[in-house]
PDB file of C-alpha atoms in Angstrom:
ATOM      1  CA  MET A  23      -0.025   0.021   0.046  1.00 42.00           C
ATOM      2  CA  SER A  24       1.526   3.376  -1.053  1.00 45.00           C
ATOM      3  CA  SER A  25       0.909   6.574   0.860  1.00 50.00           C
ATOM      4  CA  PRO A  26       1.265  10.242  -0.053  1.00 52.00           C
ATOM      5  CA  PHE A  27       2.278  11.013   3.342  1.00 49.00           C
ATOM      6  CA  VAL A  28       6.152  10.865   3.943  1.00 54.00           C
ATOM      7  CA  HIS A  29       7.769  10.014   7.303  1.00 61.00           C
ATOM      8  CA  GLN A  30      11.181  11.603   7.873  1.00 72.00           C
ATOM      9  CA  THR A  31      13.097   9.174  10.095  1.00 88.00           C
ATOM     10  CA  VAL A  32      14.504  10.808  13.162  1.00 89.00           C
ATOM     11  CA  LEU A  33      18.074  10.069  14.469  1.00 93.00           C
ATOM     12  CA  LEU A  34      18.372   7.368  11.731  1.00 94.00           C
ATOM     13  CA  GLU A  35      22.138   6.834  11.766  1.00 94.00           C
ATOM     14  CA  GLU A  36      22.440   7.393  15.549  1.00 95.00           C
ATOM     15  CA  THR A  37      19.754   4.810  16.500  1.00 96.00           C
ATOM     16  CA  VAL A  38      20.847   2.104  14.059  1.00 96.00           C
ATOM     17  CA  GLN A  39      24.453   2.420  15.046  1.00 96.00           C
ATOM     18  CA  ALA A  40      23.428   2.210  18.745  1.00 96.00           C
ATOM     19  CA  VAL A  41      21.629  -1.102  18.499  1.00 97.00           C
ATOM     20  CA  LEU A  42      23.850  -2.885  15.892  1.00 96.00           C
ATOM     21  CA  GLY A  43      25.891  -5.667  17.236  1.00 95.00           C
ATOM     22  CA  ALA A  44      26.276  -9.098  15.574  1.00 95.00           C
ATOM     23  CA  THR A  45      25.251  -8.725  11.829  1.00 96.00           C
ATOM     24  CA  ASP A  46      23.822 -12.252  11.817  1.00 97.00           C
ATOM     25  CA  GLY A  47      21.740 -11.540  14.872  1.00 96.00           C
ATOM     26  CA  VAL A  48      18.055 -11.063  15.883  1.00 98.00           C
ATOM     27  CA  TYR A  49      16.759  -7.466  16.278  1.00 98.00           C
ATOM     28  CA  ILE A  50      13.474  -5.813  16.906  1.00 98.00           C
ATOM     29  CA  ASP A  51      12.046  -2.580  15.728  1.00 98.00           C
ATOM     30  CA  ALA A  52       9.258  -1.873  18.131  1.00 97.00           C
ATOM     31  CA  THR A  53       7.715   0.911  16.147  1.00 95.00           C
ATOM     32  CA  PHE A  54       7.922   0.165  12.381  1.00 95.00           C
ATOM     33  CA  GLY A  55       6.223   3.268  11.116  1.00 91.00           C
ATOM     34  CA  ARG A  56       7.142   3.512   7.542  1.00 88.00           C
ATOM     35  CA  GLY A  57      10.352   1.406   7.991  1.00 90.00           C
ATOM     36  CA  GLY A  58      13.106   3.961   7.943  1.00 92.00           C
ATOM     37  CA  HIS A  59      15.132   2.518  10.915  1.00 96.00           C
ATOM     38  CA  SER A  60      14.235  -1.053   9.695  1.00 97.00           C
ATOM     39  CA  ARG A  61      15.389  -0.421   6.193  1.00 96.00           C
ATOM     40  CA  GLU A  62      18.735   1.037   7.347  1.00 96.00           C
ATOM     41  CA  LEU A  63      19.301  -1.743   9.885  1.00 97.00           C
ATOM     42  CA  LEU A  64      18.591  -4.456   7.405  1.00 98.00           C
ATOM     43  CA  SER A  65      21.055  -2.900   4.982  1.00 97.00           C
ATOM     44  CA  ARG A  66      23.875  -3.591   7.546  1.00 97.00           C
ATOM     45  CA  LEU A  67      22.733  -7.098   8.625  1.00 98.00           C
ATOM     46  CA  SER A  68      23.841 -10.460   7.004  1.00 97.00           C
ATOM     47  CA  PRO A  69      21.541 -12.538   4.819  1.00 97.00           C
ATOM     48  CA  ILE A  70      20.905 -14.944   7.893  1.00 97.00           C
ATOM     49  CA  ALA A  71      19.821 -12.206  10.351  1.00 98.00           C
ATOM     50  CA  THR A  72      16.321 -11.682  11.398  1.00 98.00           C
ATOM     51  CA  LEU A  73      14.382  -8.385  12.142  1.00 98.00           C
ATOM     52  CA  ILE A  74      10.971  -8.448  14.068  1.00 98.00           C
ATOM     53  CA  ALA A  75       8.960  -5.217  13.588  1.00 98.00           C
ATOM     54  CA  PHE A  76       5.817  -4.228  15.476  1.00 97.00           C
ATOM     55  CA  ASP A  77       3.106  -1.669  14.635  1.00 96.00           C
ATOM     56  CA  LYS A  78      -0.462  -1.032  15.564  1.00 94.00           C
ATOM     57  CA  ASP A  79      -1.204   0.931  12.372  1.00 93.00           C
ATOM     58  CA  PRO A  80      -2.577  -1.093   9.534  1.00 94.00           C
ATOM     59  CA  GLU A  81      -1.069   1.194   7.087  1.00 92.00           C
ATOM     60  CA  ALA A  82       2.287   0.749   8.469  1.00 93.00           C
ATOM     61  CA  ILE A  83       1.850  -2.958   8.581  1.00 96.00           C
ATOM     62  CA  ALA A  84       0.939  -2.867   4.797  1.00 95.00           C
ATOM     63  CA  CYS A  85       4.088  -0.972   4.184  1.00 94.00           C
ATOM     64  CA  GLY A  86       6.041  -3.540   6.126  1.00 95.00           C
ATOM     65  CA  GLN A  87       4.503  -6.464   4.474  1.00 96.00           C
ATOM     66  CA  ALA A  88       5.522  -5.045   1.122  1.00 95.00           C
ATOM     67  CA  MET A  89       9.093  -4.817   2.499  1.00 95.00           C
ATOM     68  CA  ALA A  90       8.919  -8.325   3.892  1.00 96.00           C
ATOM     69  CA  GLY A  91       7.803  -9.753   0.528  1.00 94.00           C
ATOM     70  CA  ALA A  92      11.055  -8.620  -0.868  1.00 95.00           C
ATOM     71  CA  ASP A  93      13.310  -9.250   2.107  1.00 96.00           C
ATOM     72  CA  PRO A  94      12.355 -12.480   4.188  1.00 96.00           C
ATOM     73  CA  ARG A  95      14.604 -11.326   7.049  1.00 97.00           C
ATOM     74  CA  LEU A  96      11.776  -9.009   8.024  1.00 98.00           C
ATOM     75  CA  VAL A  97       8.883 -10.364  10.166  1.00 98.00           C
ATOM     76  CA  MET A  98       6.015  -8.080  10.667  1.00 97.00           C
ATOM     77  CA  VAL A  99       3.796  -8.086  13.778  1.00 97.00           C
ATOM     78  CA  HIS A 100       0.468  -6.183  13.760  1.00 97.00           C
ATOM     79  CA  GLY A 101       0.147  -5.143  17.351  1.00 94.00           C
ATOM     80  CA  SER A 102       1.588  -3.072  20.194  1.00 94.00           C
ATOM     81  CA  PHE A 103       5.113  -3.322  21.321  1.00 95.00           C
ATOM     82  CA  ALA A 104       3.427  -4.027  24.827  1.00 94.00           C
ATOM     83  CA  ASP A 105       2.936  -7.466  23.469  1.00 94.00           C
ATOM     84  CA  LEU A 106       6.756  -7.947  22.702  1.00 96.00           C
ATOM     85  CA  ALA A 107       7.357 -10.466  25.565  1.00 96.00           C
ATOM     86  CA  ALA A 108       4.613 -12.912  24.338  1.00 97.00           C
ATOM     87  CA  VAL A 109       5.788 -12.679  20.765  1.00 97.00           C
ATOM     88  CA  VAL A 110       9.502 -13.149  21.667  1.00 97.00           C
ATOM     89  CA  GLU A 111       8.642 -16.110  23.994  1.00 97.00           C
ATOM     90  CA  ALA A 112       6.499 -17.814  21.364  1.00 97.00           C
ATOM     91  CA  ARG A 113       9.560 -17.719  19.039  1.00 97.00           C
ATOM     92  CA  GLY A 114      11.823 -19.022  21.790  1.00 97.00           C
ATOM     93  CA  LEU A 115      13.930 -15.852  21.656  1.00 97.00           C
ATOM     94  CA  THR A 116      13.669 -14.625  25.225  1.00 97.00           C
ATOM     95  CA  GLY A 117      17.103 -13.520  26.248  1.00 96.00           C
ATOM     96  CA  ARG A 118      18.533 -13.891  22.660  1.00 97.00           C
ATOM     97  CA  ILE A 119      17.763 -10.636  20.981  1.00 98.00           C
ATOM     98  CA  ASP A 120      20.750  -8.659  19.901  1.00 98.00           C
ATOM     99  CA  GLY A 121      19.259  -5.124  19.788  1.00 98.00           C
ATOM    100  CA  ILE A 122      15.853  -3.360  20.121  1.00 98.00           C
ATOM    101  CA  MET A 123      14.898   0.070  18.804  1.00 97.00           C
ATOM    102  CA  ALA A 124      11.740   2.054  19.554  1.00 97.00           C
ATOM    103  CA  ASP A 125      10.595   5.460  18.115  1.00 94.00           C
ATOM    104  CA  LEU A 126       7.765   6.408  20.463  1.00 93.00           C
ATOM    105  CA  GLY A 127       4.798   8.482  19.859  1.00 82.00           C
ATOM    106  CA  VAL A 128       2.830   9.441  16.571  1.00 80.00           C
ATOM    107  CA  SER A 129       4.487   9.361  13.072  1.00 76.00           C
ATOM    108  CA  SER A 130       4.386  12.060  10.503  1.00 76.00           C
ATOM    109  CA  PRO A 131       2.115  10.248   8.140  1.00 78.00           C
ATOM    110  CA  GLN A 132      -0.430   9.929  10.997  1.00 80.00           C
ATOM    111  CA  LEU A 133      -0.217  13.564  11.774  1.00 79.00           C
ATOM    112  CA  ASP A 134      -0.386  14.769   8.195  1.00 75.00           C
ATOM    113  CA  ASP A 135      -3.416  12.528   7.251  1.00 81.00           C
ATOM    114  CA  ALA A 136      -6.461  14.629   8.200  1.00 87.00           C
ATOM    115  CA  SER A 137      -8.662  11.531   8.027  1.00 85.00           C
ATOM    116  CA  ARG A 138      -6.684   9.966  11.019  1.00 89.00           C
ATOM    117  CA  GLY A 139      -7.817  12.832  13.353  1.00 84.00           C
ATOM    118  CA  PHE A 140      -4.535  13.307  15.063  1.00 85.00           C
ATOM    119  CA  SER A 141      -3.885  16.954  14.267  1.00 87.00           C
ATOM    120  CA  PHE A 142      -5.766  20.314  14.949  1.00 86.00           C
ATOM    121  CA  MET A 143      -3.938  21.835  11.761  1.00 85.00           C
ATOM    122  CA  SER A 144      -6.676  20.427   9.405  1.00 85.00           C
ATOM    123  CA  ASP A 145     -10.123  19.300   9.880  1.00 92.00           C
ATOM    124  CA  GLY A 146     -11.045  15.480   9.942  1.00 94.00           C
ATOM    125  CA  PRO A 147     -12.965  12.917  12.050  1.00 95.00           C
ATOM    126  CA  LEU A 148     -11.930  13.012  15.736  1.00 96.00           C
ATOM    127  CA  ASP A 149     -10.315   9.627  15.720  1.00 95.00           C
ATOM    128  CA  MET A 150      -6.687   9.599  16.847  1.00 94.00           C
ATOM    129  CA  ARG A 151      -6.406   5.803  16.993  1.00 94.00           C
ATOM    130  CA  MET A 152      -3.121   4.337  15.861  1.00 92.00           C
ATOM    131  CA  ASN A 153      -5.127   1.371  15.008  1.00 93.00           C
ATOM    132  CA  PRO A 154      -8.444   2.554  13.589  1.00 91.00           C
ATOM    133  CA  GLN A 155      -9.770  -1.019  13.771  1.00 92.00           C
ATOM    134  CA  ALA A 156      -9.662  -1.299  17.507  1.00 92.00           C
ATOM    135  CA  GLY A 157     -10.686   0.613  20.607  1.00 92.00           C
ATOM    136  CA  LEU A 158     -12.681   3.886  21.170  1.00 97.00           C
ATOM    137  CA  SER A 159     -12.075   6.689  18.806  1.00 97.00           C
ATOM    138  CA  ALA A 160     -11.150  10.031  20.545  1.00 96.00           C
ATOM    139  CA  ALA A 161     -14.775  11.238  19.995  1.00 97.00           C
ATOM    140  CA  GLN A 162     -16.167   8.073  21.627  1.00 97.00           C
ATOM    141  CA  TRP A 163     -13.731   8.265  24.471  1.00 98.00           C
ATOM    142  CA  ILE A 164     -14.466  11.882  25.137  1.00 97.00           C
ATOM    143  CA  ALA A 165     -18.098  11.034  25.244  1.00 96.00           C
ATOM    144  CA  SER A 166     -17.539   8.035  27.686  1.00 96.00           C
ATOM    145  CA  VAL A 167     -15.712   9.831  30.344  1.00 97.00           C
ATOM    146  CA  GLY A 168     -16.760  12.222  32.997  1.00 97.00           C
ATOM    147  CA  GLU A 169     -15.489  15.769  33.448  1.00 97.00           C
ATOM    148  CA  GLN A 170     -13.224  15.053  36.335  1.00 98.00           C
ATOM    149  CA  GLU A 171     -11.602  12.123  34.411  1.00 98.00           C
ATOM    150  CA  LEU A 172     -11.184  14.196  31.275  1.00 98.00           C
ATOM    151  CA  ALA A 173      -9.553  17.045  33.270  1.00 98.00           C
ATOM    152  CA  ASP A 174      -7.255  14.670  35.019  1.00 98.00           C
ATOM    153  CA  VAL A 175      -6.163  13.145  31.737  1.00 98.00           C
ATOM    154  CA  ILE A 176      -5.617  16.685  30.081  1.00 97.00           C
ATOM    155  CA  TYR A 177      -3.536  17.710  33.229  1.00 97.00           C
ATOM    156  CA  GLN A 178      -1.442  14.679  33.626  1.00 96.00           C
ATOM    157  CA  TYR A 179      -0.944  13.650  29.923  1.00 96.00           C
ATOM    158  CA  GLY A 180      -0.848  17.118  28.451  1.00 95.00           C
ATOM    159  CA  GLU A 181       0.651  18.947  31.429  1.00 94.00           C
ATOM    160  CA  GLU A 182      -1.993  21.658  30.803  1.00 95.00           C
ATOM    161  CA  ARG A 183      -2.483  24.011  33.763  1.00 95.00           C
ATOM    162  CA  HIS A 184      -6.028  24.930  32.668  1.00 96.00           C
ATOM    163  CA  SER A 185      -7.317  21.422  32.361  1.00 97.00           C
ATOM    164  CA  ARG A 186     -10.462  21.875  34.456  1.00 97.00           C
ATOM    165  CA  ARG A 187     -11.609  24.760  32.485  1.00 97.00           C
ATOM    166  CA  ILE A 188     -10.994  23.074  29.201  1.00 97.00           C
ATOM    167  CA  ALA A 189     -12.581  19.773  30.386  1.00 97.00           C
ATOM    168  CA  ARG A 190     -15.699  21.743  31.545  1.00 97.00           C
ATOM    169  CA  ALA A 191     -16.078  23.404  28.140  1.00 97.00           C
ATOM    170  CA  ILE A 192     -15.682  20.127  26.336  1.00 97.00           C
ATOM    171  CA  LYS A 193     -18.309  18.265  28.555  1.00 96.00           C
ATOM    172  CA  GLN A 194     -20.705  21.258  28.272  1.00 95.00           C
ATOM    173  CA  SER A 195     -20.606  21.472  24.463  1.00 94.00           C
ATOM    174  CA  PRO A 196     -24.058  21.609  23.189  1.00 92.00           C
ATOM    175  CA  GLU A 197     -23.401  18.998  20.606  1.00 91.00           C
ATOM    176  CA  PRO A 198     -21.295  15.930  20.479  1.00 92.00           C
ATOM    177  CA  LEU A 199     -17.779  16.595  19.256  1.00 95.00           C
ATOM    178  CA  GLN A 200     -17.088  14.735  15.965  1.00 96.00           C
ATOM    179  CA  THR A 201     -14.245  16.670  14.241  1.00 96.00           C
ATOM    180  CA  THR A 202     -10.841  17.882  15.114  1.00 95.00           C
ATOM    181  CA  ARG A 203     -11.809  21.472  14.096  1.00 95.00           C
ATOM    182  CA  GLN A 204     -14.688  21.344  16.668  1.00 96.00           C
ATOM    183  CA  LEU A 205     -12.512  20.266  19.405  1.00 97.00           C
ATOM    184  CA  ALA A 206      -9.681  22.657  18.453  1.00 95.00           C
ATOM    185  CA  GLU A 207     -12.008  25.609  18.380  1.00 95.00           C
ATOM    186  CA  LEU A 208     -13.690  24.724  21.656  1.00 96.00           C
ATOM    187  CA  VAL A 209     -10.301  24.467  23.472  1.00 96.00           C
ATOM    188  CA  ALA A 210      -9.008  27.604  21.978  1.00 95.00           C
ATOM    189  CA  ALA A 211     -12.180  29.492  23.103  1.00 95.00           C
ATOM    190  CA  ALA A 212     -11.858  28.092  26.579  1.00 95.00           C
ATOM    191  CA  HIS A 213      -8.140  28.615  27.029  1.00 94.00           C
ATOM    192  CA  PRO A 214      -7.355  31.856  28.975  1.00 90.00           C
ATOM    193  CA  ALA A 215      -3.713  31.936  28.332  1.00 86.00           C
ATOM    194  CA  TRP A 216      -2.406  31.169  24.853  1.00 87.00           C
ATOM    195  CA  GLU A 217       1.360  30.460  24.573  1.00 85.00           C
ATOM    196  CA  ARG A 218       3.359  32.237  21.908  1.00 84.00           C
ATOM    197  CA  HIS A 219       3.978  30.103  18.799  1.00 82.00           C
ATOM    198  CA  LYS A 220       1.890  27.229  20.206  1.00 86.00           C
ATOM    199  CA  HIS A 221      -1.780  26.416  19.431  1.00 91.00           C
ATOM    200  CA  PRO A 222      -3.877  26.542  22.602  1.00 93.00           C
ATOM    201  CA  ALA A 223      -5.148  22.950  21.805  1.00 94.00           C
ATOM    202  CA  THR A 224      -1.731  21.342  21.414  1.00 93.00           C
ATOM    203  CA  ARG A 225      -1.552  20.066  25.023  1.00 95.00           C
ATOM    204  CA  THR A 226      -5.181  18.804  25.012  1.00 97.00           C
ATOM    205  CA  PHE A 227      -4.827  16.934  21.775  1.00 96.00           C
ATOM    206  CA  GLN A 228      -1.714  15.249  23.049  1.00 95.00           C
ATOM    207  CA  ALA A 229      -3.317  14.196  26.226  1.00 97.00           C
ATOM    208  CA  ILE A 230      -6.395  12.715  24.520  1.00 97.00           C
ATOM    209  CA  ARG A 231      -4.258  10.861  21.950  1.00 95.00           C
ATOM    210  CA  ILE A 232      -2.130   9.373  24.736  1.00 96.00           C
ATOM    211  CA  ALA A 233      -5.217   8.272  26.502  1.00 97.00           C
ATOM    212  CA  VAL A 234      -7.000   6.731  23.537  1.00 97.00           C
ATOM    213  CA  ASN A 235      -3.936   4.791  22.497  1.00 95.00           C
ATOM    214  CA  HIS A 236      -2.864   3.785  26.133  1.00 95.00           C
ATOM    215  CA  GLU A 237       0.658   5.075  25.106  1.00 95.00           C
ATOM    216  CA  LEU A 238       2.351   5.534  28.499  1.00 95.00           C
ATOM    217  CA  ASP A 239       0.946   2.189  29.792  1.00 95.00           C
ATOM    218  CA  ASP A 240       2.334   0.459  26.731  1.00 95.00           C
ATOM    219  CA  VAL A 241       5.679   2.062  27.214  1.00 96.00           C
ATOM    220  CA  ALA A 242       5.735   1.141  30.914  1.00 95.00           C
ATOM    221  CA  ALA A 243       4.962  -2.526  29.765  1.00 95.00           C
ATOM    222  CA  PHE A 244       7.430  -2.460  26.987  1.00 96.00           C
ATOM    223  CA  LEU A 245      10.579  -1.320  28.743  1.00 96.00           C
ATOM    224  CA  PRO A 246      11.137  -4.235  31.269  1.00 96.00           C
ATOM    225  CA  ASP A 247      10.031  -6.728  28.635  1.00 96.00           C
ATOM    226  CA  ALA A 248      12.462  -5.325  26.149  1.00 97.00           C
ATOM    227  CA  MET A 249      15.383  -5.752  28.678  1.00 96.00           C
ATOM    228  CA  SER A 250      14.257  -9.316  29.455  1.00 95.00           C
ATOM    229  CA  ALA A 251      14.251 -10.138  25.661  1.00 97.00           C
ATOM    230  CA  LEU A 252      17.909  -8.885  25.165  1.00 97.00           C
ATOM    231  CA  LYS A 253      20.990 -11.161  25.493  1.00 97.00           C
ATOM    232  CA  PRO A 254      23.705  -9.880  27.674  1.00 96.00           C
ATOM    233  CA  GLY A 255      25.443  -7.175  25.694  1.00 96.00           C
ATOM    234  CA  GLY A 256      22.343  -6.541  23.741  1.00 97.00           C
ATOM    235  CA  LYS A 257      21.320  -2.814  23.461  1.00 97.00           C
ATOM    236  CA  LEU A 258      17.960  -1.024  23.857  1.00 98.00           C
ATOM    237  CA  ALA A 259      17.662   2.327  22.022  1.00 97.00           C
ATOM    238  CA  VAL A 260      14.559   4.444  22.607  1.00 97.00           C
ATOM    239  CA  ILE A 261      13.551   7.778  20.963  1.00 96.00           C
ATOM    240  CA  SER A 262      11.151   9.870  22.850  1.00 94.00           C
ATOM    241  CA  PHE A 263       9.457  13.143  21.882  1.00 91.00           C
ATOM    242  CA  HIS A 264       7.674  14.557  24.994  1.00 89.00           C
ATOM    243  CA  SER A 265       8.696  14.829  28.509  1.00 91.00           C
ATOM    244  CA  LEU A 266       6.327  12.170  29.785  1.00 94.00           C
ATOM    245  CA  GLU A 267       7.754   9.429  27.519  1.00 94.00           C
ATOM    246  CA  ASP A 268      11.309  10.611  28.123  1.00 95.00           C
ATOM    247  CA  ARG A 269      10.925  10.603  31.903  1.00 95.00           C
ATOM    248  CA  LEU A 270       9.651   7.003  31.783  1.00 95.00           C
ATOM    249  CA  VAL A 271      12.689   5.914  29.778  1.00 96.00           C
ATOM    250  CA  LYS A 272      15.193   7.970  31.830  1.00 95.00           C
ATOM    251  CA  GLN A 273      13.871   6.673  35.222  1.00 95.00           C
ATOM    252  CA  PHE A 274      13.686   3.052  34.023  1.00 96.00           C
ATOM    253  CA  PHE A 275      17.336   3.185  32.769  1.00 95.00           C
ATOM    254  CA  ARG A 276      18.405   4.742  36.047  1.00 94.00           C
ATOM    255  CA  ARG A 277      16.841   1.914  38.079  1.00 94.00           C
ATOM    256  CA  LEU A 278      18.602  -0.594  35.867  1.00 93.00           C
ATOM    257  CA  VAL A 279      21.963   1.080  36.492  1.00 92.00           C
ATOM    258  CA  LYS A 280      21.332   1.023  40.153  1.00 89.00           C
ATOM    259  CA  GLY A 281      20.311  -2.556  40.016  1.00 85.00           C
ATOM    260  CA  GLU A 282      16.829  -1.968  41.363  1.00 68.00           C
ATOM    261  CA  ALA A 283      14.293  -4.638  40.632  1.00 55.00           C
ATOM    262  CA  ASP A 284      10.857  -3.265  39.641  1.00 51.00           C
ATOM    263  CA  ASP A 285       9.100  -5.736  41.712  1.00 46.00           C
ATOM    264  CA  LEU A 286      10.722  -4.678  45.161  1.00 44.00           C
ATOM    265  CA  PRO A 287       8.914  -2.327  47.412  1.00 45.00           C
ATOM    266  CA  ARG A 288      10.573   0.974  47.973  1.00 47.00           C
ATOM    267  CA  ASP A 289      10.998   0.304  51.625  1.00 50.00           C
ATOM    268  CA  PHE A 290      12.468  -3.209  51.239  1.00 42.00           C
ATOM    269  CA  PRO A 291      15.362  -3.601  53.833  1.00 47.00           C
ATOM    270  CA  ILE A 292      18.350  -3.903  51.521  1.00 42.00           C
ATOM    271  CA  ARG A 293      21.416  -2.030  51.226  1.00 43.00           C
ATOM    272  CA  VAL A 294      22.190  -0.226  47.844  1.00 48.00           C
ATOM    273  CA  ALA A 295      25.680  -2.194  47.910  1.00 48.00           C
ATOM    274  CA  ASP A 296      23.414  -5.369  47.630  1.00 57.00           C
ATOM    275  CA  PHE A 297      22.191  -4.354  44.183  1.00 69.00           C
ATOM    276  CA  GLN A 298      24.028  -5.287  41.029  1.00 83.00           C
ATOM    277  CA  PRO A 299      23.804  -3.132  37.890  1.00 90.00           C
ATOM    278  CA  LEU A 300      21.522  -4.567  35.350  1.00 91.00           C
ATOM    279  CA  ALA A 301      22.486  -2.248  32.483  1.00 92.00           C
ATOM    280  CA  LYS A 302      25.051   0.334  31.442  1.00 93.00           C
ATOM    281  CA  LEU A 303      23.938   3.664  30.086  1.00 93.00           C
ATOM    282  CA  LEU A 304      25.489   4.405  26.643  1.00 93.00           C
ATOM    283  CA  GLY A 305      24.309   8.023  26.404  1.00 90.00           C
ATOM    284  CA  LYS A 306      21.596  10.408  25.566  1.00 94.00           C
ATOM    285  CA  ILE A 307      21.761  11.790  21.856  1.00 94.00           C
ATOM    286  CA  ASP A 308      19.812  14.790  20.582  1.00 93.00           C
ATOM    287  CA  PRO A 309      19.373  15.482  16.854  1.00 91.00           C
ATOM    288  CA  PRO A 310      21.998  17.633  15.178  1.00 89.00           C
ATOM    289  CA  ARG A 311      21.161  21.155  14.253  1.00 92.00           C
ATOM    290  CA  ASP A 312      21.101  20.217  10.347  1.00 91.00           C
ATOM    291  CA  GLU A 313      18.567  17.410  11.101  1.00 89.00           C
ATOM    292  CA  ILE A 314      16.303  19.846  12.998  1.00 89.00           C
ATOM    293  CA  MET A 315      16.528  22.471  10.268  1.00 88.00           C
ATOM    294  CA  GLN A 316      15.494  19.825   7.601  1.00 89.00           C
ATOM    295  CA  ASN A 317      12.843  18.249   9.894  1.00 85.00           C
ATOM    296  CA  PRO A 318      11.433  20.608  12.644  1.00 84.00           C
ATOM    297  CA  ARG A 319       9.555  17.723  14.235  1.00 81.00           C
ATOM    298  CA  ALA A 320      12.904  16.251  15.303  1.00 84.00           C
ATOM    299  CA  ARG A 321      13.631  19.191  17.634  1.00 86.00           C
ATOM    300  CA  SER A 322      11.947  17.582  20.760  1.00 86.00           C
ATOM    301  CA  ALA A 323      13.442  14.134  20.049  1.00 92.00           C
ATOM    302  CA  HIS A 324      15.896  12.326  22.583  1.00 95.00           C
ATOM    303  CA  LEU A 325      17.626   9.049  22.055  1.00 96.00           C
ATOM    304  CA  ARG A 326      18.548   7.047  25.163  1.00 97.00           C
ATOM    305  CA  VAL A 327      20.565   3.873  24.962  1.00 97.00           C
ATOM    306  CA  ALA A 328      21.262   1.075  27.539  1.00 96.00           C
ATOM    307  CA  LEU A 329      23.407  -2.036  27.282  1.00 97.00           C
ATOM    308  CA  LYS A 330      22.260  -5.126  29.181  1.00 96.00           C
ATOM    309  CA  LEU A 331      24.876  -6.473  31.505  1.00 94.00           C
ATOM    310  CA  GLU A 332      25.851 -10.170  32.269  1.00 88.00           C
ATOM    311  CA  ALA A 333      24.110 -11.285  35.424  1.00 77.00           C
ATOM    312  CA  GLN A 334      26.527 -11.862  38.149  1.00 69.00           C
ATOM    313  CA  SER A 335      26.425 -14.920  40.576  1.00 57.00           C
TER     314      SER A 335
END
């Protein structure tokens, strides 16, 4: 399936170089998109390597299946990267993956296609689902929640200070919201303090999109499963675009470096010296200036990389 909407892959060289290890190994692209990272990684792998790629979006899957038809090393999985552990286990690959990369958030084709309902820049159905074939659309989700829950989501996921006022305006709308323009105009009218160079609906659209797609829950499930899937010496590279995602990744990596297991309570009586580091941080990389000039959407991207350490007896 061809698409008129182009995705500019962010931090392409840096991400592929970060995860690359054995050229005949097994790798995972947790967010295939339009295959930019996958295509580059495959160009550096041997004929006997394997790349497993995930995506929720049927259009991304169609693009990946076309690639896989020409390159049998690529295996497409239509689903969330939150299902990574089950897919890896079913293939007998737990603890055997050489590298995993993930480019979190929404893709440029999703933003640019008005029919997907992700953007307030053009009018379209209020959908926002990464997989339009599953779950509630944004319009249905907004109708299903109460004003308090909506305000909490806008505040927590959009970091919007005026969340209560915006939620009240949305829930008091005289007609059901069905289009992105309706929502954007309503939020703009309700917002008392517009930020310079930022549409007043930016934070609200982000928050609702995150809630509709369970994005942060999926990331929280994905990170420990990804580390479990890696072999010792395997690397996890994650690109995030907003502070909530980046905070999850940064805090998770820090816990690994400290050797803190996620299943231990905070007040567990054990000394820091008793913990063994589970990973080593390989750095945080931001896009170079020339990439940002060519692709302004890259300006908020952060790439964090961790290497899984050998368990010590």
